[in-house]
PDB file of C-alpha atoms in Angstrom:
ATOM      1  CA  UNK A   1      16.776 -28.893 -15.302  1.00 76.00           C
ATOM      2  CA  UNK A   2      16.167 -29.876 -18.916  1.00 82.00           C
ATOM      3  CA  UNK A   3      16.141 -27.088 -21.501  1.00 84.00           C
ATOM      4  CA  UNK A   4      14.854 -27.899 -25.224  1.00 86.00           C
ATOM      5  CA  UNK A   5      14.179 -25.526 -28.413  1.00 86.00           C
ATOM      6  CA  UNK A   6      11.188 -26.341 -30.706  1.00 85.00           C
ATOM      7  CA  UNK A   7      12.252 -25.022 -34.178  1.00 83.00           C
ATOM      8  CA  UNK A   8      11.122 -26.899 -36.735  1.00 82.00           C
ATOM      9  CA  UNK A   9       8.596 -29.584 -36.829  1.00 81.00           C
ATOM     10  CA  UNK A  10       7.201 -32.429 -39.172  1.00 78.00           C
ATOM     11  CA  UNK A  11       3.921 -31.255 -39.019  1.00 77.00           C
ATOM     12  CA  UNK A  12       2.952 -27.978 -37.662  1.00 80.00           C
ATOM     13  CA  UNK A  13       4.833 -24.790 -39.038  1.00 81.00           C
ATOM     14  CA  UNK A  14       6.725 -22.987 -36.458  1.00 80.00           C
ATOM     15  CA  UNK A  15       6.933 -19.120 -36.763  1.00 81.00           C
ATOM     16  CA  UNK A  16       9.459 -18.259 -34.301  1.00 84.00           C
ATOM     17  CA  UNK A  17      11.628 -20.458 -31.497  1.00 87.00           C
ATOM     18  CA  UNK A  18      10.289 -21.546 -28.228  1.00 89.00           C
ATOM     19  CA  UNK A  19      11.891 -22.907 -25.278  1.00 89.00           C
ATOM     20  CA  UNK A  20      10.694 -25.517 -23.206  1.00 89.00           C
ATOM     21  CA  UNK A  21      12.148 -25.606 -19.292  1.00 86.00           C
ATOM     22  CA  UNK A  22      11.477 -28.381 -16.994  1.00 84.00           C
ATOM     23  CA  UNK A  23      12.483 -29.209 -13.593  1.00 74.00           C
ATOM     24  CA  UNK A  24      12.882 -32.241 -12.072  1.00 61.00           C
ATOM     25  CA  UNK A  25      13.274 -31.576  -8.580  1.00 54.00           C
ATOM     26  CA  UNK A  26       9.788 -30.272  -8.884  1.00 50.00           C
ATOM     27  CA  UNK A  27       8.073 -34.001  -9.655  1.00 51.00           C
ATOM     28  CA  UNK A  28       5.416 -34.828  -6.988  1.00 52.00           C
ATOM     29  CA  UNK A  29       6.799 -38.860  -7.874  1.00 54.00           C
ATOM     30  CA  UNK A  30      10.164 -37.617  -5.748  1.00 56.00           C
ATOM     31  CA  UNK A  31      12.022 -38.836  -9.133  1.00 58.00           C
ATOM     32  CA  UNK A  32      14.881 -36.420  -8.844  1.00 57.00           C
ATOM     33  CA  UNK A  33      15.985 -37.147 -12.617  1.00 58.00           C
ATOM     34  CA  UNK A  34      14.613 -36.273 -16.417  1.00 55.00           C
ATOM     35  CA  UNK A  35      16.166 -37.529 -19.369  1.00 63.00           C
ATOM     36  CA  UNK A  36      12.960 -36.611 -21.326  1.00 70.00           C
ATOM     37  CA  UNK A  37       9.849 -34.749 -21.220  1.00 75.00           C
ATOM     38  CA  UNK A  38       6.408 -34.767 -23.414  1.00 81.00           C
ATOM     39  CA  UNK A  39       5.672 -30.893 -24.503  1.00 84.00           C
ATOM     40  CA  UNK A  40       1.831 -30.184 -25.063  1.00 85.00           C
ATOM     41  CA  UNK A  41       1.627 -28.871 -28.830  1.00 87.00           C
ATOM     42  CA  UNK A  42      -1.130 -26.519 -27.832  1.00 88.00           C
ATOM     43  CA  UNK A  43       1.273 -25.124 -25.341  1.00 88.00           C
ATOM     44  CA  UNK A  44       4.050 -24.674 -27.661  1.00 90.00           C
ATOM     45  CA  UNK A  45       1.159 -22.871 -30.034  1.00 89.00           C
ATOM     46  CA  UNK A  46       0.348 -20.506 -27.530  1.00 89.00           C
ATOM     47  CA  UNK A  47       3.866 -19.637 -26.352  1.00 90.00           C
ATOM     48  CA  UNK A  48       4.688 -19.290 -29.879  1.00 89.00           C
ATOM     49  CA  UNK A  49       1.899 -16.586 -29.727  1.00 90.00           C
ATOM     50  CA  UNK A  50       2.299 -14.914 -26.719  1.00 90.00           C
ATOM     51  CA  UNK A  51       5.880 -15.525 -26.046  1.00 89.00           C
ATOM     52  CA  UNK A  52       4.937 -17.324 -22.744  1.00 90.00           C
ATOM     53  CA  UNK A  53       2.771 -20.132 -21.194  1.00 90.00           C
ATOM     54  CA  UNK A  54       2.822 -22.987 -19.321  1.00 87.00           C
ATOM     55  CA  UNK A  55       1.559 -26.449 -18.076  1.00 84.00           C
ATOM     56  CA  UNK A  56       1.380 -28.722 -15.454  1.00 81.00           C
ATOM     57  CA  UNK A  57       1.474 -32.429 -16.088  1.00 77.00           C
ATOM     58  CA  UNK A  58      -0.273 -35.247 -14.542  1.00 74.00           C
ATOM     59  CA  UNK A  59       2.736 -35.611 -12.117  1.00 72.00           C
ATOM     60  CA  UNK A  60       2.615 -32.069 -11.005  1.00 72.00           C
ATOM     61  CA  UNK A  61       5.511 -30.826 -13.044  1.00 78.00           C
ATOM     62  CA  UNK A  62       5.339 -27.327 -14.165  1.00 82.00           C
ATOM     63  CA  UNK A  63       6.777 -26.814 -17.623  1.00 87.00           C
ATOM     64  CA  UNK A  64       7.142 -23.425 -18.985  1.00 89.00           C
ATOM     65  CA  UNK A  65       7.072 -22.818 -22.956  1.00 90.00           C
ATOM     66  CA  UNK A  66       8.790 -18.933 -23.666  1.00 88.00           C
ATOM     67  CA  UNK A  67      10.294 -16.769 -26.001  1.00 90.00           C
ATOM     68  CA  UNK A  68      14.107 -17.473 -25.803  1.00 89.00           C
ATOM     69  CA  UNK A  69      14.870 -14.019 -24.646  1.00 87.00           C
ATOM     70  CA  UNK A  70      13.007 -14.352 -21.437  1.00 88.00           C
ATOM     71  CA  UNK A  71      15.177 -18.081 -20.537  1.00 87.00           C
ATOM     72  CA  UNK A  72      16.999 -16.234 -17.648  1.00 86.00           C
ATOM     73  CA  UNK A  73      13.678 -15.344 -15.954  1.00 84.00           C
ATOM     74  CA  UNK A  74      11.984 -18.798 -16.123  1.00 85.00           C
ATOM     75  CA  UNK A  75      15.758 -20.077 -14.769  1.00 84.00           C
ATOM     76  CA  UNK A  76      15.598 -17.463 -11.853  1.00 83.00           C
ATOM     77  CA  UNK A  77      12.088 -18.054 -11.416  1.00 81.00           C
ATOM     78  CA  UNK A  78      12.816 -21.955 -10.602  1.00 81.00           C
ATOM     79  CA  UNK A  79      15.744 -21.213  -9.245  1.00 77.00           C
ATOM     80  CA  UNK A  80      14.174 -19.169  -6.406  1.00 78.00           C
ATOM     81  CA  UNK A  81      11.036 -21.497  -6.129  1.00 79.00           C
ATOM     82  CA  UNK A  82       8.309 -18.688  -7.159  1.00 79.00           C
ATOM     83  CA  UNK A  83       5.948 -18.053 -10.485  1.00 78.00           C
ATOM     84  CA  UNK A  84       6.952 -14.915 -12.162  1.00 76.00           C
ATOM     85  CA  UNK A  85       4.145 -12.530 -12.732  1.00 76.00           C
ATOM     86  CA  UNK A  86       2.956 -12.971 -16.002  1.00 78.00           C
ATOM     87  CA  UNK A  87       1.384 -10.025 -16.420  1.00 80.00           C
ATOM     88  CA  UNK A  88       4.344  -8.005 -16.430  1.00 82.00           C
ATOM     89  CA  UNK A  89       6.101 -10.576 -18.201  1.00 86.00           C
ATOM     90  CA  UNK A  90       3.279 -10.210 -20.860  1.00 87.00           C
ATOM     91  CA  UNK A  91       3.575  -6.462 -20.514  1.00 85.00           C
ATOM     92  CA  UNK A  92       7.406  -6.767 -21.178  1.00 86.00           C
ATOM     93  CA  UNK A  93       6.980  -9.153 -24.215  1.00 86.00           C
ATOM     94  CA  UNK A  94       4.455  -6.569 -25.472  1.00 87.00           C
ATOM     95  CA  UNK A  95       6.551  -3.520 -24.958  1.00 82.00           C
ATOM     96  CA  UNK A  96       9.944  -5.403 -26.640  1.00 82.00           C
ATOM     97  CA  UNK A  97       8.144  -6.314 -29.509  1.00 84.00           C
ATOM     98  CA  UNK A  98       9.325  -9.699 -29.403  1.00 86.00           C
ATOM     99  CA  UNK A  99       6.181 -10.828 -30.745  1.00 83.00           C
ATOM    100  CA  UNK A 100       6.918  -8.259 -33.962  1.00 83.00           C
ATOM    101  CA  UNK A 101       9.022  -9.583 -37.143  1.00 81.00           C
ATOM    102  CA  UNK A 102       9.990  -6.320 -37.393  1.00 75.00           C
ATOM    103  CA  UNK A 103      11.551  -5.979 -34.257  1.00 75.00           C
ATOM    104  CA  UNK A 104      15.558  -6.728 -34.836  1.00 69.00           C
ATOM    105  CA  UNK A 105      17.393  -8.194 -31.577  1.00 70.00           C
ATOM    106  CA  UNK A 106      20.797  -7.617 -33.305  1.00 71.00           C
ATOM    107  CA  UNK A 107      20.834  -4.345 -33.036  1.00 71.00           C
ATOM    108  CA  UNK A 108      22.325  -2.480 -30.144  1.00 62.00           C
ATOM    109  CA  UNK A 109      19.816  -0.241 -28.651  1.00 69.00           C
ATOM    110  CA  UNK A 110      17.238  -3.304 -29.162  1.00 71.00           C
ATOM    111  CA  UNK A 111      19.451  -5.423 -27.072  1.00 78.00           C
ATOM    112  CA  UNK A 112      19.860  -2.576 -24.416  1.00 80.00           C
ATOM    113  CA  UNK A 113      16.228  -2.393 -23.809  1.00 80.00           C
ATOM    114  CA  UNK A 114      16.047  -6.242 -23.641  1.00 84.00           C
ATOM    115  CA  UNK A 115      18.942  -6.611 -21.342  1.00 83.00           C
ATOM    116  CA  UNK A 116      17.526  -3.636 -18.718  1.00 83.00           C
ATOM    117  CA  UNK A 117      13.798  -5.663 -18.704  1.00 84.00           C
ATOM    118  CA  UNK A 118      15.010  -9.209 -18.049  1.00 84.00           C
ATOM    119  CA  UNK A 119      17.283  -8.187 -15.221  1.00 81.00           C
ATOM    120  CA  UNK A 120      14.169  -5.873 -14.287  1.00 79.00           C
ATOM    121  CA  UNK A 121      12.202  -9.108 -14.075  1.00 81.00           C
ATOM    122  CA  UNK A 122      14.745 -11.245 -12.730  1.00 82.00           C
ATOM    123  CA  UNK A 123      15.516  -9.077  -9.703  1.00 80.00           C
ATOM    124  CA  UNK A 124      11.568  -9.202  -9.418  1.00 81.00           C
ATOM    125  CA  UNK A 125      11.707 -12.671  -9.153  1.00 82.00           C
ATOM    126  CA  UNK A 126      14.713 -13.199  -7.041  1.00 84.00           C
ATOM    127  CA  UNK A 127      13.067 -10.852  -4.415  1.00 84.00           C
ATOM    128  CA  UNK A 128       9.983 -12.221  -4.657  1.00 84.00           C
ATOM    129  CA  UNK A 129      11.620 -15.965  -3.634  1.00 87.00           C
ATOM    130  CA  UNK A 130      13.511 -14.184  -1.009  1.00 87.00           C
ATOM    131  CA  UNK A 131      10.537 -12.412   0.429  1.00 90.00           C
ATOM    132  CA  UNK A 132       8.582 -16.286   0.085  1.00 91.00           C
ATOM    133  CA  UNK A 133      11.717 -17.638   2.145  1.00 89.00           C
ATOM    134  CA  UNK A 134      11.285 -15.196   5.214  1.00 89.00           C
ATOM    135  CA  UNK A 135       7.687 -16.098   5.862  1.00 89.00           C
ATOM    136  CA  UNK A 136       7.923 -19.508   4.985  1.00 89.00           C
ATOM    137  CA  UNK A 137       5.994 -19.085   2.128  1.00 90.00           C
ATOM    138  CA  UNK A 138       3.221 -18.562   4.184  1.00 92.00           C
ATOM    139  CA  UNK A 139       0.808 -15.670   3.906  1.00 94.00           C
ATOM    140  CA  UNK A 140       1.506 -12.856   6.829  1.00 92.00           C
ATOM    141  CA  UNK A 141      -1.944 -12.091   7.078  1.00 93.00           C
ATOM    142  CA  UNK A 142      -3.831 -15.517   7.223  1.00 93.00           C
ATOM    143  CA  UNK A 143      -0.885 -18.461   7.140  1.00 90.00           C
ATOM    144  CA  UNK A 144      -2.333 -19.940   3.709  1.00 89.00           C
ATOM    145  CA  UNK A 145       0.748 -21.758   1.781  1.00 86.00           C
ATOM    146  CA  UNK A 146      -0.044 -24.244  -0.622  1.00 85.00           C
ATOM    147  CA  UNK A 147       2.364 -22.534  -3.027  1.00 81.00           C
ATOM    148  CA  UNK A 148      -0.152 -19.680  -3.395  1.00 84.00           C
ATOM    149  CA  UNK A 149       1.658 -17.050  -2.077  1.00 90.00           C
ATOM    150  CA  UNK A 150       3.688 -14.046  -3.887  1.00 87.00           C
ATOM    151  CA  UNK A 151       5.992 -11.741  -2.919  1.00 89.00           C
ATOM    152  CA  UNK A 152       5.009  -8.104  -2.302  1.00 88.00           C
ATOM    153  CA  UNK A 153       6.214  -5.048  -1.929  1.00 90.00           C
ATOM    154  CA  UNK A 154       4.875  -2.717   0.756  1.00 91.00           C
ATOM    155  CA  UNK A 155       6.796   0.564  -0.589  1.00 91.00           C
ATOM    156  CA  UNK A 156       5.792   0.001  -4.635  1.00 87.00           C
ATOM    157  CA  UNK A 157       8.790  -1.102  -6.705  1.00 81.00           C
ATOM    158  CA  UNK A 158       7.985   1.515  -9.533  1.00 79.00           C
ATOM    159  CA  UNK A 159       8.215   4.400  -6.947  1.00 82.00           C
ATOM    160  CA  UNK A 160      11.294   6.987  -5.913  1.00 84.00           C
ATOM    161  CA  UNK A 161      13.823   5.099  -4.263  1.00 84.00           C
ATOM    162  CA  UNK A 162      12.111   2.111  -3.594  1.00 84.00           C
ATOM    163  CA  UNK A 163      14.563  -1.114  -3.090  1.00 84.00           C
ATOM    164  CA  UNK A 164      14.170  -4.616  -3.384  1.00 80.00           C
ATOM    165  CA  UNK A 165      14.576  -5.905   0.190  1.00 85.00           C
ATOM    166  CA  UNK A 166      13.119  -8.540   2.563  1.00 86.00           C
ATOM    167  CA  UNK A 167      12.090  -5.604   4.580  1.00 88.00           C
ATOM    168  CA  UNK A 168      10.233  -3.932   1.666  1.00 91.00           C
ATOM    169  CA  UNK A 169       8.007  -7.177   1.352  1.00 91.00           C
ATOM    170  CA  UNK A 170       5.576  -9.253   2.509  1.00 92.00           C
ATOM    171  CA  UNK A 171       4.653 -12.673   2.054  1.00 92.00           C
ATOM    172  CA  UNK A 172       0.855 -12.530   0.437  1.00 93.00           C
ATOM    173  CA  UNK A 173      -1.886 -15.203  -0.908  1.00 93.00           C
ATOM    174  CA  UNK A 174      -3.643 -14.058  -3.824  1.00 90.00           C
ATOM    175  CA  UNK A 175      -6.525 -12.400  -2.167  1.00 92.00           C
ATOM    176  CA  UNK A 176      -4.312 -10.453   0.135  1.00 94.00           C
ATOM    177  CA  UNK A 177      -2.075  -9.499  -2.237  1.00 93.00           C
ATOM    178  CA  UNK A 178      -4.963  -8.010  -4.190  1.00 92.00           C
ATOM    179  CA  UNK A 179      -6.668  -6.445  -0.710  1.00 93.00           C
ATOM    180  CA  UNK A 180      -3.240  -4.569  -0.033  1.00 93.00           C
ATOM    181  CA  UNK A 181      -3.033  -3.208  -3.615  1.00 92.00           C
ATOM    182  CA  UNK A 182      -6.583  -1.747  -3.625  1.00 93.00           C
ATOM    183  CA  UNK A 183      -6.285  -0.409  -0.184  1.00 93.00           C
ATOM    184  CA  UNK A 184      -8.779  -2.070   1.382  1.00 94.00           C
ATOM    185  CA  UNK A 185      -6.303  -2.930   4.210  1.00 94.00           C
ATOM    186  CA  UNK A 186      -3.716  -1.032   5.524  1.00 92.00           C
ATOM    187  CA  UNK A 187      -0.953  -1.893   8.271  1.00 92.00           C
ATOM    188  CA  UNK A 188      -0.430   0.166  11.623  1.00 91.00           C
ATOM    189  CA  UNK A 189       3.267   0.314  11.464  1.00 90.00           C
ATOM    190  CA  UNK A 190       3.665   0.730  15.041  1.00 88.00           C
ATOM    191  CA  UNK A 191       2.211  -2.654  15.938  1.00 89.00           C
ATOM    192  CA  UNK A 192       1.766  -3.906  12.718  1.00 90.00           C
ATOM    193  CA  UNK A 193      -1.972  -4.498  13.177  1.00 91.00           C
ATOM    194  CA  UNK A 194      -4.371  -5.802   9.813  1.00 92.00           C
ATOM    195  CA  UNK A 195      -6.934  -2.343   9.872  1.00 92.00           C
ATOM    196  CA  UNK A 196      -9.718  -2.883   7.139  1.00 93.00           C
ATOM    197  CA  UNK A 197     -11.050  -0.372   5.318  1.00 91.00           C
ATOM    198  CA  UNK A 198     -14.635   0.525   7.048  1.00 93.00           C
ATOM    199  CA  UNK A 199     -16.716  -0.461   3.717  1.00 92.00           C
ATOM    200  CA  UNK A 200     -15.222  -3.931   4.173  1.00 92.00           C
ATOM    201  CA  UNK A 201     -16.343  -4.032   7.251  1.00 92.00           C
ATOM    202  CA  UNK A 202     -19.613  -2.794   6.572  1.00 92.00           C
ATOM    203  CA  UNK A 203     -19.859  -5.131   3.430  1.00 91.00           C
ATOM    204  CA  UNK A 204     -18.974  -8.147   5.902  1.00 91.00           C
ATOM    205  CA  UNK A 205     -21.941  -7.786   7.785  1.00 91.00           C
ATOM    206  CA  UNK A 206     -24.071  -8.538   5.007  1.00 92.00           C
ATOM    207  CA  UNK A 207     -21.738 -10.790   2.786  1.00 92.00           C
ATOM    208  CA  UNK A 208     -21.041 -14.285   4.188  1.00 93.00           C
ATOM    209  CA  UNK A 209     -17.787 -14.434   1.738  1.00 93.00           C
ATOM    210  CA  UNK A 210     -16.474 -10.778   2.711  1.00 92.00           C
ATOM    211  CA  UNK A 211     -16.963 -12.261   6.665  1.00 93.00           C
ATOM    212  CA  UNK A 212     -15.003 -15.489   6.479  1.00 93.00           C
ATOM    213  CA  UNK A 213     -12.473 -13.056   4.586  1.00 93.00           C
ATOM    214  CA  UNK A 214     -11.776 -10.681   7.328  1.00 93.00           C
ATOM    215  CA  UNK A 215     -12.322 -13.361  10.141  1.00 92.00           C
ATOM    216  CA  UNK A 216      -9.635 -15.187   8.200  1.00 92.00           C
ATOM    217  CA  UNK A 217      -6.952 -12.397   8.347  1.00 93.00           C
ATOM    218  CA  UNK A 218      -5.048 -12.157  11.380  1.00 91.00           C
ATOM    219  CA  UNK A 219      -5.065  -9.291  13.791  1.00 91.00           C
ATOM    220  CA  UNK A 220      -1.532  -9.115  13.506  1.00 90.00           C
ATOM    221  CA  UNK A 221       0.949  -9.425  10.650  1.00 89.00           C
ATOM    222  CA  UNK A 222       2.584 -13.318  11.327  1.00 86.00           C
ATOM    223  CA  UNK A 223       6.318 -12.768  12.414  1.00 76.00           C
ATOM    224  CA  UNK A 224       9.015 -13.319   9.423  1.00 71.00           C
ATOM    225  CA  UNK A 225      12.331 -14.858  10.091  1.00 70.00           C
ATOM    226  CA  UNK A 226      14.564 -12.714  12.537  1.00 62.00           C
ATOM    227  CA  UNK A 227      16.180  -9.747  10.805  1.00 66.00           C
ATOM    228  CA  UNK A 228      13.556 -10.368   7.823  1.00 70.00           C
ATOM    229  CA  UNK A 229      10.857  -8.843   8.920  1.00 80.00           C
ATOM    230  CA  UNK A 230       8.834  -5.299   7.657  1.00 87.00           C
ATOM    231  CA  UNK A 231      10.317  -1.897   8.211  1.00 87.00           C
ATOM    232  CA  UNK A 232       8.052   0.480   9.599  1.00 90.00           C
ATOM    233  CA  UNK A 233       9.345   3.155   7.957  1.00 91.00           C
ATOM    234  CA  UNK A 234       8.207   0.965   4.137  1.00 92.00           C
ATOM    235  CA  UNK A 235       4.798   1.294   5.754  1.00 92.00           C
ATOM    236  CA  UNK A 236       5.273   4.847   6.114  1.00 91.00           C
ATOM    237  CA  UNK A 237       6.468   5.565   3.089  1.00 91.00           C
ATOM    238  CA  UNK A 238       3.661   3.460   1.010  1.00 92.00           C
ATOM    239  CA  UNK A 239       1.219   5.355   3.170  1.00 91.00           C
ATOM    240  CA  UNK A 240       3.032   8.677   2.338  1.00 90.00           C
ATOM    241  CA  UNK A 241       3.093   7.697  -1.082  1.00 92.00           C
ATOM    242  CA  UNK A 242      -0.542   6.831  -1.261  1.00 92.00           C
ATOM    243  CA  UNK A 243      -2.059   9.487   1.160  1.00 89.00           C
ATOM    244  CA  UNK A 244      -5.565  10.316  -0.596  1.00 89.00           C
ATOM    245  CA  UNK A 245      -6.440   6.243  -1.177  1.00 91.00           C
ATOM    246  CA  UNK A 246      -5.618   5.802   2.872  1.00 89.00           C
ATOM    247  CA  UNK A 247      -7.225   9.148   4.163  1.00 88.00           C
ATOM    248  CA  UNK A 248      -9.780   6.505   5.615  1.00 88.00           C
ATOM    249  CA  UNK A 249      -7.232   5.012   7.433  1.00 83.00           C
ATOM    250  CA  UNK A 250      -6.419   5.994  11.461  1.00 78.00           C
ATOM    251  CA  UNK A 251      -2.815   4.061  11.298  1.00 72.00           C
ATOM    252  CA  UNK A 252      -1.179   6.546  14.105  1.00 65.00           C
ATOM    253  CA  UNK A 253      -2.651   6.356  17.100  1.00 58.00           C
ATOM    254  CA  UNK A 254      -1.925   9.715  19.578  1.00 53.00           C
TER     255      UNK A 254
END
């Protein structure tokens, strides 16, 4: 892993610090070693802006440009072979006011708040690669890998007593992912069947897209590794949790 700091700069003028990460073991080439790496200037600019972006180069090496306060999550995050969620990390960045001069990271309660969001978004991410692991980084409801799959919790991670748990989580693509959150699919817990929600259904008949879709999704969730796989009882809860946007759902059967 090679770590840099752009501070100062012959030509452009640079407002704050960014870090630069890349990994080597990532290289499509199979090169296994850096010594150096070329950083896009329009990346730095924008990470300088945002406090995060990143880039992928011609050799399919992701580099990530970041504020130095989130390093530990971009280290986790390649640590644990996933791609942290940028919105929250955006969210975060916004909510810290890294991005404000006024903002002063030497003081104590600052640095509180800092330290409890990182290790908020590095447990995120360490789940997240655990959850990837146990499926094979493989989606559970249609087997797409391809690296575009996230880990997801079934029992949300910003409700009571919700943990961070293979068991809590399921291996997603994007579009799955996205299905689950909206509730247009739910999850029998008994037999862990795919149940759509009738208007995407009803939708598919008409919609050539919405059809491949749901003929895409298996009928049943694709096994995890033993002792990895979903609690019923997270399905429960999440369906508990969310009663009125399931009432369309029949996921008990008598």
């Amino acid at each position: 892993m090679l770590i840099g700091v752009w501070d100062k700069d012959d030509v452009e003028e640079v407002g704050r610090p960014v870090v630069a990460m890349a990994e080597a073991r990532r290289r499509d080439d199979g090169r296994t070693t850096r010594w150096s790496v070329f950083l896009q200037l329009a990346a730095l600019l924008e990470a300088e802006a945002t406090g995060w972006a990143s880039d992928v180069t011609d050799s399919g090496e992701t580099i990530r440009y970041l504020h130095p306060v989130m390093l530990p999550v971009a280290i986790t995050a390649s640590m644990n072979r996933t791609e942290p969620n940028e919105k929250s990390i955006y969210r975060s960045i916004s909510t810290l006011g890294l991005l404000d001069p006024a903002t002063d990271l030497t003081e104590l309660p600052e640095i509180e708040r800092v330290r409890r969001t990182v290790t908020s978004l590095v447990r995120d991410s360490k789940f997240s690669g655990a959850v990837l692991d146990a499926y094979a980084r493989r989606c559970a409801m249609c087997g797409l890998g391809l690296g575009l799959v996230q880990g997801a919790h079934i029992y949300p991670a910003s409700a009571p007593g919700s943990r961070d748990e293979t068991s809590n989580g399921l291996a997603l693509c994007a579009n799955h992912h996205l299905a689950f959150d909206r509730y247009l699919i739910a999850i029998r817990p008994d037999t862990m069947e795919v149940i759509f929600n009738p208007s995407v259904l009803e939708l598919a008949e008409s919609d050539e897209a919405v059809s491949t879709f749901v003929r895409n999704t298996v009928y049943r969730l694709r096994v995890a590794d033993a002792g990895h796989g979903p609690d019923p009882h997270a399905f429960d809860r999440r369906h508990d949790y969310f009663k009125e946007q399931y009432a369309w759902a029949n996921l008990y059967r008598d």
